[in-house]
Amino acid sequence: DAGVIQSPRHEVTEMGQEVTLRCKPISGHNSLFWYRQTMMRGLELLIYFNNNVPIDDSGMPEDRFSAKMPNASFSTLKIQPSEPRDSAVYFCASSFSGGSTDTQYFGPGTRLTVL
Amino acid sequence: DAKTTQPTSMDCAEGRAANLPCNHSTISGNEYVYWYRQIHSQGPQYIIHGLKNNETNEMASLIITEDRKSSTLILPHATLRDTAVYYCIVRVGHSNSGYALNFGKGTSLLVTP
């Protein structure tokens, strides 16, 4: 299994530009999570989906952030317009929910720098 | 979710056992103890989890006290590659609709030669 795949691995953009981060979860998993990690705030949940439906988006900072999961094998996190304070590492994770446990498996992350 | 308390940092000599403690005095009866670690510049990695019995897998052992208010993750023979931040997380065991993880600050483990 290839694990959770994220792209791009690194993104450098200028303030005001649109940024789209992509995630392919592990095949067969039905829950997908977007986390953000910064030095100040650590790892924090942004949003998660179950069966392609958003379940909890309370961690999404503001309207500039949006996430979609059009099908079971793909999700995007979009920031428009981007700001320097959005600079962070963004992780995608997936799990199978419905069994005895639902261990989350993380991708390698996307390091975003907004200048 | 129950709150967890971990030491900020720990050192361990290579080849020795690393014992990482975690306090979770407000844990509920249906909550499990999960451990993840994050090696520098990588995504978090699942290590082990347990409810009330001690657990062991190829990576580590998890010892949970009888009252379940604390636990210890044991890396039996630490290597330099075990240098990472270790997160102790308390959460319900499973959910049909998924369950997010609350990572906290974790313990930064440094394994030295």
PDB file of C-alpha atoms in Angstrom:
ATOM      1  CA  ASP A   1       0.000   0.000   0.000  1.00  0.00           C
ATOM      2  CA  ALA A   2       1.324   3.437  -0.904  1.00  0.00           C
ATOM      3  CA  GLY A   3      -0.018   5.049   2.240  1.00  0.00           C
ATOM      4  CA  VAL A   4      -1.593   8.485   2.327  1.00  0.00           C
ATOM      5  CA  ILE A   5      -0.328  10.600  -0.551  1.00  0.00           C
ATOM      6  CA  GLN A   6      -0.116  14.372  -0.361  1.00  0.00           C
ATOM      7  CA  SER A   7       0.854  16.901  -2.980  1.00  0.00           C
ATOM      8  CA  PRO A   8       2.677  19.107  -3.329  1.00  0.00           C
ATOM      9  CA  ARG A   9       5.266  18.347  -0.670  1.00  0.00           C
ATOM     10  CA  HIS A  10       6.404  21.958  -0.610  1.00  0.00           C
ATOM     11  CA  GLU A  11       4.611  25.090  -1.720  1.00  0.00           C
ATOM     12  CA  VAL A  12       5.902  28.640  -1.690  1.00  0.00           C
ATOM     13  CA  THR A  13       3.485  31.360  -2.683  1.00  0.00           C
ATOM     14  CA  GLU A  14       2.899  35.033  -2.253  1.00  0.00           C
ATOM     15  CA  MET A  15       0.308  36.610  -0.050  1.00  0.00           C
ATOM     16  CA  GLY A  16      -3.045  36.853  -1.758  1.00  0.00           C
ATOM     17  CA  GLN A  17      -2.564  33.854  -4.021  1.00  0.00           C
ATOM     18  CA  GLU A  18      -4.792  30.798  -4.005  1.00  0.00           C
ATOM     19  CA  VAL A  19      -3.270  27.597  -2.671  1.00  0.00           C
ATOM     20  CA  THR A  20      -4.662  24.089  -3.185  1.00  0.00           C
ATOM     21  CA  LEU A  21      -3.382  21.125  -1.231  1.00  0.00           C
ATOM     22  CA  ARG A  22      -4.274  17.603  -2.305  1.00  0.00           C
ATOM     23  CA  CYS A  23      -4.665  14.300  -0.527  1.00  0.00           C
ATOM     24  CA  LYS A  24      -5.250  10.720  -1.613  1.00  0.00           C
ATOM     25  CA  PRO A  25      -6.264   8.532   1.342  1.00  0.00           C
ATOM     26  CA  ILE A  26      -5.446   4.865   1.778  1.00  0.00           C
ATOM     27  CA  SER A  27      -7.729   2.725  -0.374  1.00  0.00           C
ATOM     28  CA  GLY A  28     -10.654   1.367   1.640  1.00  0.00           C
ATOM     29  CA  HIS A  29     -10.499   4.044   4.326  1.00  0.00           C
ATOM     30  CA  ASN A  30     -13.692   6.015   4.845  1.00  0.00           C
ATOM     31  CA  SER A  31     -12.538   8.856   7.101  1.00  0.00           C
ATOM     32  CA  LEU A  32     -10.190  11.625   6.060  1.00  0.00           C
ATOM     33  CA  PHE A  33      -8.660  14.285   8.276  1.00  0.00           C
ATOM     34  CA  TRP A  34      -6.827  17.561   7.618  1.00  0.00           C
ATOM     35  CA  TYR A  35      -4.459  18.786  10.354  1.00  0.00           C
ATOM     36  CA  ARG A  36      -2.184  21.811  10.518  1.00  0.00           C
ATOM     37  CA  GLN A  37       1.062  22.039  12.487  1.00  0.00           C
ATOM     38  CA  THR A  38       2.827  25.198  13.578  1.00  0.00           C
ATOM     39  CA  MET A  39       5.437  25.857  16.245  1.00  0.00           C
ATOM     40  CA  MET A  40       3.036  28.017  18.209  1.00  0.00           C
ATOM     41  CA  ARG A  41      -0.096  25.856  18.096  1.00  0.00           C
ATOM     42  CA  GLY A  42       1.245  22.352  17.514  1.00  0.00           C
ATOM     43  CA  LEU A  43      -0.896  19.843  15.632  1.00  0.00           C
ATOM     44  CA  GLU A  44      -4.507  20.908  15.311  1.00  0.00           C
ATOM     45  CA  LEU A  45      -7.478  19.484  13.455  1.00  0.00           C
ATOM     46  CA  LEU A  46      -8.932  21.602  10.682  1.00  0.00           C
ATOM     47  CA  ILE A  47     -11.693  19.386   9.326  1.00  0.00           C
ATOM     48  CA  TYR A  48     -12.579  15.760   8.846  1.00  0.00           C
ATOM     49  CA  PHE A  49     -14.817  13.789   6.522  1.00  0.00           C
ATOM     50  CA  ASN A  50     -16.575  10.470   6.887  1.00  0.00           C
ATOM     51  CA  ASN A  51     -17.868   8.768   3.753  1.00  0.00           C
ATOM     52  CA  ASN A  52     -17.052  11.982   1.847  1.00  0.00           C
ATOM     53  CA  VAL A  53     -19.276  14.091   4.122  1.00  0.00           C
ATOM     54  CA  PRO A  54     -17.780  16.817   6.364  1.00  0.00           C
ATOM     55  CA  ILE A  55     -18.359  15.843   9.996  1.00  0.00           C
ATOM     56  CA  ASP A  56     -16.466  18.500  11.943  1.00  0.00           C
ATOM     57  CA  ASP A  57     -15.115  21.706  10.423  1.00  0.00           C
ATOM     58  CA  SER A  58     -14.881  23.659  13.662  1.00  0.00           C
ATOM     59  CA  GLY A  59     -11.112  23.891  13.290  1.00  0.00           C
ATOM     60  CA  MET A  60     -11.212  25.686   9.958  1.00  0.00           C
ATOM     61  CA  PRO A  61      -9.761  29.106  10.791  1.00  0.00           C
ATOM     62  CA  GLU A  62     -11.980  31.299   8.665  1.00  0.00           C
ATOM     63  CA  ASP A  63     -13.787  31.599   5.384  1.00  0.00           C
ATOM     64  CA  ARG A  64     -10.526  31.722   3.492  1.00  0.00           C
ATOM     65  CA  PHE A  65     -10.190  27.997   4.089  1.00  0.00           C
ATOM     66  CA  SER A  66     -12.342  25.419   2.343  1.00  0.00           C
ATOM     67  CA  ALA A  67     -12.111  21.659   1.951  1.00  0.00           C
ATOM     68  CA  LYS A  68     -13.807  19.219  -0.368  1.00  0.00           C
ATOM     69  CA  MET A  69     -13.957  15.491  -0.792  1.00  0.00           C
ATOM     70  CA  PRO A  70     -15.617  14.802  -4.129  1.00  0.00           C
ATOM     71  CA  ASN A  71     -15.007  11.055  -3.909  1.00  0.00           C
ATOM     72  CA  ALA A  72     -13.527   8.427  -1.640  1.00  0.00           C
ATOM     73  CA  SER A  73     -10.050   8.706  -3.112  1.00  0.00           C
ATOM     74  CA  PHE A  74      -9.418  12.433  -3.222  1.00  0.00           C
ATOM     75  CA  SER A  75      -9.651  15.538  -1.070  1.00  0.00           C
ATOM     76  CA  THR A  76      -8.518  19.135  -1.406  1.00  0.00           C
ATOM     77  CA  LEU A  77      -7.830  21.913   1.060  1.00  0.00           C
ATOM     78  CA  LYS A  78      -7.946  25.354  -0.485  1.00  0.00           C
ATOM     79  CA  ILE A  79      -6.794  28.672   0.937  1.00  0.00           C
ATOM     80  CA  GLN A  80      -7.954  31.786  -0.879  1.00  0.00           C
ATOM     81  CA  PRO A  81      -6.503  34.329  -0.409  1.00  0.00           C
ATOM     82  CA  SER A  82      -3.437  33.057   1.403  1.00  0.00           C
ATOM     83  CA  GLU A  83      -1.737  35.045   4.166  1.00  0.00           C
ATOM     84  CA  PRO A  84       1.711  34.741   5.798  1.00  0.00           C
ATOM     85  CA  ARG A  85       0.122  33.391   8.986  1.00  0.00           C
ATOM     86  CA  ASP A  86      -1.094  30.385   7.005  1.00  0.00           C
ATOM     87  CA  SER A  87       2.501  29.192   6.741  1.00  0.00           C
ATOM     88  CA  ALA A  88       2.567  25.733   8.329  1.00  0.00           C
ATOM     89  CA  VAL A  89       2.817  22.039   7.590  1.00  0.00           C
ATOM     90  CA  TYR A  90      -0.518  20.586   6.552  1.00  0.00           C
ATOM     91  CA  PHE A  91      -1.096  16.898   7.163  1.00  0.00           C
ATOM     92  CA  CYS A  92      -3.750  14.641   5.743  1.00  0.00           C
ATOM     93  CA  ALA A  93      -4.670  11.412   7.521  1.00  0.00           C
ATOM     94  CA  SER A  94      -7.100   8.613   6.817  1.00  0.00           C
ATOM     95  CA  SER A  95      -8.677   5.769   8.740  1.00  0.00           C
ATOM     96  CA  PHE A  96     -11.320   3.094   8.456  1.00  0.00           C
ATOM     97  CA  SER A  97     -14.137   3.959  10.838  1.00  0.00           C
ATOM     98  CA  GLY A  98     -16.599   1.266  11.753  1.00  0.00           C
ATOM     99  CA  GLY A  99     -14.316  -1.506  12.909  1.00  0.00           C
ATOM    100  CA  SER A 100     -13.046  -2.233  16.394  1.00  0.00           C
ATOM    101  CA  THR A 101     -10.623   0.688  16.223  1.00  0.00           C
ATOM    102  CA  ASP A 102      -9.945   3.358  13.641  1.00  0.00           C
ATOM    103  CA  THR A 103      -6.229   4.043  13.655  1.00  0.00           C
ATOM    104  CA  GLN A 104      -5.284   7.112  11.683  1.00  0.00           C
ATOM    105  CA  TYR A 105      -2.456   6.974   9.169  1.00  0.00           C
ATOM    106  CA  PHE A 106      -0.767  10.201   8.200  1.00  0.00           C
ATOM    107  CA  GLY A 107       0.707  11.452   4.977  1.00  0.00           C
ATOM    108  CA  PRO A 108       4.126  13.140   4.747  1.00  0.00           C
ATOM    109  CA  GLY A 109       2.606  16.610   4.865  1.00  0.00           C
ATOM    110  CA  THR A 110       2.733  19.717   2.691  1.00  0.00           C
ATOM    111  CA  ARG A 111       5.002  22.496   3.895  1.00  0.00           C
ATOM    112  CA  LEU A 112       3.385  25.780   2.940  1.00  0.00           C
ATOM    113  CA  THR A 113       5.238  29.075   2.986  1.00  0.00           C
ATOM    114  CA  VAL A 114       3.316  32.264   2.263  1.00  0.00           C
ATOM    115  CA  LEU A 115       5.557  35.253   1.643  1.00  0.00           C
TER     116      LEU A 115
ATOM    117  CA  ASP B   1     -11.670  13.682  25.656  1.00  0.00           C
ATOM    118  CA  ALA B   2      -9.685  13.247  28.846  1.00  0.00           C
ATOM    119  CA  LYS B   3      -6.710  15.566  29.269  1.00  0.00           C
ATOM    120  CA  THR B   4      -3.226  14.077  29.278  1.00  0.00           C
ATOM    121  CA  THR B   5      -0.035  15.289  30.934  1.00  0.00           C
ATOM    122  CA  GLN B   6       3.403  14.328  29.661  1.00  0.00           C
ATOM    123  CA  PRO B   7       6.916  15.519  30.481  1.00  0.00           C
ATOM    124  CA  THR B   8       8.198  18.045  27.995  1.00  0.00           C
ATOM    125  CA  SER B   9      11.403  16.188  27.243  1.00  0.00           C
ATOM    126  CA  MET B  10      13.396  13.075  28.109  1.00  0.00           C
ATOM    127  CA  ASP B  11      16.789  11.607  27.283  1.00  0.00           C
ATOM    128  CA  CYS B  12      17.689   7.964  26.819  1.00  0.00           C
ATOM    129  CA  ALA B  13      20.942   6.202  25.997  1.00  0.00           C
ATOM    130  CA  GLU B  14      20.973   4.106  22.867  1.00  0.00           C
ATOM    131  CA  GLY B  15      20.261   0.452  23.594  1.00  0.00           C
ATOM    132  CA  ARG B  16      18.539   1.189  26.885  1.00  0.00           C
ATOM    133  CA  ALA B  17      14.813   1.079  27.529  1.00  0.00           C
ATOM    134  CA  ALA B  18      12.943   4.344  27.112  1.00  0.00           C
ATOM    135  CA  ASN B  19      10.010   4.710  29.500  1.00  0.00           C
ATOM    136  CA  LEU B  20       7.655   7.528  28.596  1.00  0.00           C
ATOM    137  CA  PRO B  21       4.993   8.354  31.199  1.00  0.00           C
ATOM    138  CA  CYS B  22       1.546   9.830  30.664  1.00  0.00           C
ATOM    139  CA  ASN B  23      -1.029  10.929  33.211  1.00  0.00           C
ATOM    140  CA  HIS B  24      -4.727  10.800  32.305  1.00  0.00           C
ATOM    141  CA  SER B  25      -6.511  10.949  35.627  1.00  0.00           C
ATOM    142  CA  THR B  26      -9.883  11.955  34.120  1.00  0.00           C
ATOM    143  CA  ILE B  27     -10.058   9.066  31.656  1.00  0.00           C
ATOM    144  CA  SER B  28     -13.520   7.600  31.145  1.00  0.00           C
ATOM    145  CA  GLY B  29     -14.412   3.933  31.060  1.00  0.00           C
ATOM    146  CA  ASN B  30     -14.843   3.837  27.290  1.00  0.00           C
ATOM    147  CA  GLU B  31     -11.688   5.788  26.468  1.00  0.00           C
ATOM    148  CA  TYR B  32      -8.541   4.189  25.133  1.00  0.00           C
ATOM    149  CA  VAL B  33      -4.941   5.337  25.479  1.00  0.00           C
ATOM    150  CA  TYR B  34      -3.260   5.858  22.111  1.00  0.00           C
ATOM    151  CA  TRP B  35       0.386   6.627  21.424  1.00  0.00           C
ATOM    152  CA  TYR B  36       1.704   8.278  18.295  1.00  0.00           C
ATOM    153  CA  ARG B  37       5.135   9.626  17.519  1.00  0.00           C
ATOM    154  CA  GLN B  38       6.427  12.208  15.092  1.00  0.00           C
ATOM    155  CA  ILE B  39       9.934  11.987  13.780  1.00  0.00           C
ATOM    156  CA  HIS B  40      11.303  15.312  12.595  1.00  0.00           C
ATOM    157  CA  SER B  41       9.755  16.483   9.315  1.00  0.00           C
ATOM    158  CA  GLN B  42       7.501  13.445   9.031  1.00  0.00           C
ATOM    159  CA  GLY B  43       3.820  12.829   9.655  1.00  0.00           C
ATOM    160  CA  PRO B  44       2.714  11.324  12.967  1.00  0.00           C
ATOM    161  CA  GLN B  45       3.031   7.555  13.193  1.00  0.00           C
ATOM    162  CA  TYR B  46       0.758   5.227  15.160  1.00  0.00           C
ATOM    163  CA  ILE B  47       2.593   3.158  17.784  1.00  0.00           C
ATOM    164  CA  ILE B  48       0.155   1.316  20.021  1.00  0.00           C
ATOM    165  CA  HIS B  49      -3.094   1.645  21.943  1.00  0.00           C
ATOM    166  CA  GLY B  50      -4.844  -0.030  24.860  1.00  0.00           C
ATOM    167  CA  LEU B  51      -7.914   0.057  27.077  1.00  0.00           C
ATOM    168  CA  LYS B  52      -6.902  -1.510  30.384  1.00  0.00           C
ATOM    169  CA  ASN B  53      -4.669  -4.476  29.675  1.00  0.00           C
ATOM    170  CA  ASN B  54      -0.996  -4.140  28.910  1.00  0.00           C
ATOM    171  CA  GLU B  55      -0.268  -4.322  25.213  1.00  0.00           C
ATOM    172  CA  THR B  56       2.823  -5.179  23.189  1.00  0.00           C
ATOM    173  CA  ASN B  57       3.607  -5.015  19.518  1.00  0.00           C
ATOM    174  CA  GLU B  58       6.717  -4.945  17.384  1.00  0.00           C
ATOM    175  CA  MET B  59       7.359  -1.308  18.190  1.00  0.00           C
ATOM    176  CA  ALA B  60       6.652  -0.922  21.881  1.00  0.00           C
ATOM    177  CA  SER B  61       4.855  -1.995  25.046  1.00  0.00           C
ATOM    178  CA  LEU B  62       2.090  -0.102  26.780  1.00  0.00           C
ATOM    179  CA  ILE B  63       1.630  -0.475  30.508  1.00  0.00           C
ATOM    180  CA  ILE B  64      -1.633   0.912  31.934  1.00  0.00           C
ATOM    181  CA  THR B  65      -2.104   1.178  35.681  1.00  0.00           C
ATOM    182  CA  GLU B  66      -4.964  -0.717  37.277  1.00  0.00           C
ATOM    183  CA  ASP B  67      -6.895   2.484  37.977  1.00  0.00           C
ATOM    184  CA  ARG B  68      -6.176   3.591  34.377  1.00  0.00           C
ATOM    185  CA  LYS B  69      -5.126   7.040  35.523  1.00  0.00           C
ATOM    186  CA  SER B  70      -1.671   6.742  34.032  1.00  0.00           C
ATOM    187  CA  SER B  71       0.303   4.730  31.527  1.00  0.00           C
ATOM    188  CA  THR B  72       3.852   4.186  30.319  1.00  0.00           C
ATOM    189  CA  LEU B  73       5.074   3.611  26.809  1.00  0.00           C
ATOM    190  CA  ILE B  74       8.179   1.431  26.753  1.00  0.00           C
ATOM    191  CA  LEU B  75      10.634   1.269  23.886  1.00  0.00           C
ATOM    192  CA  PRO B  76      12.663  -1.747  25.014  1.00  0.00           C
ATOM    193  CA  HIS B  77      15.910  -1.033  23.167  1.00  0.00           C
ATOM    194  CA  ALA B  78      15.941   2.564  22.008  1.00  0.00           C
ATOM    195  CA  THR B  79      17.849   3.455  18.867  1.00  0.00           C
ATOM    196  CA  LEU B  80      18.860   6.814  17.454  1.00  0.00           C
ATOM    197  CA  ARG B  81      15.938   6.514  15.016  1.00  0.00           C
ATOM    198  CA  ASP B  82      13.544   6.585  17.967  1.00  0.00           C
ATOM    199  CA  THR B  83      14.368  10.242  18.564  1.00  0.00           C
ATOM    200  CA  ALA B  84      10.983  11.898  18.088  1.00  0.00           C
ATOM    201  CA  VAL B  85       8.089  13.633  19.805  1.00  0.00           C
ATOM    202  CA  TYR B  86       5.789  11.088  21.460  1.00  0.00           C
ATOM    203  CA  TYR B  87       2.129  11.905  21.937  1.00  0.00           C
ATOM    204  CA  CYS B  88      -0.158  10.243  24.451  1.00  0.00           C
ATOM    205  CA  ILE B  89      -3.807  10.657  23.405  1.00  0.00           C
ATOM    206  CA  VAL B  90      -6.959   9.548  25.173  1.00  0.00           C
ATOM    207  CA  ARG B  91     -10.040   8.986  23.049  1.00  0.00           C
ATOM    208  CA  VAL B  92     -12.949   6.668  22.528  1.00  0.00           C
ATOM    209  CA  GLY B  93     -11.875   3.419  20.899  1.00  0.00           C
ATOM    210  CA  HIS B  94     -13.793   3.746  17.691  1.00  0.00           C
ATOM    211  CA  SER B  95     -16.533   5.657  16.045  1.00  0.00           C
ATOM    212  CA  ASN B  96     -18.594   4.798  13.012  1.00  0.00           C
ATOM    213  CA  SER B  97     -18.211   8.386  11.795  1.00  0.00           C
ATOM    214  CA  GLY B  98     -14.541   8.917  12.557  1.00  0.00           C
ATOM    215  CA  TYR B  99     -12.821  10.608  15.484  1.00  0.00           C
ATOM    216  CA  ALA B 100     -10.238  13.371  15.418  1.00  0.00           C
ATOM    217  CA  LEU B 101      -7.063  13.246  17.525  1.00  0.00           C
ATOM    218  CA  ASN B 102      -6.136  15.890  20.094  1.00  0.00           C
ATOM    219  CA  PHE B 103      -2.342  15.794  20.083  1.00  0.00           C
ATOM    220  CA  GLY B 104      -1.265  18.106  22.874  1.00  0.00           C
ATOM    221  CA  LYS B 105       2.432  18.965  23.188  1.00  0.00           C
ATOM    222  CA  GLY B 106       3.885  15.486  23.679  1.00  0.00           C
ATOM    223  CA  THR B 107       7.296  14.401  25.024  1.00  0.00           C
ATOM    224  CA  SER B 108      10.399  15.113  23.008  1.00  0.00           C
ATOM    225  CA  LEU B 109      12.603  12.022  23.361  1.00  0.00           C
ATOM    226  CA  LEU B 110      16.282  12.324  22.534  1.00  0.00           C
ATOM    227  CA  VAL B 111      18.193   9.066  22.167  1.00  0.00           C
ATOM    228  CA  THR B 112      21.914   9.618  22.561  1.00  0.00           C
ATOM    229  CA  PRO B 113      24.823   7.437  21.408  1.00  0.00           C
TER     230      PRO B 113
END
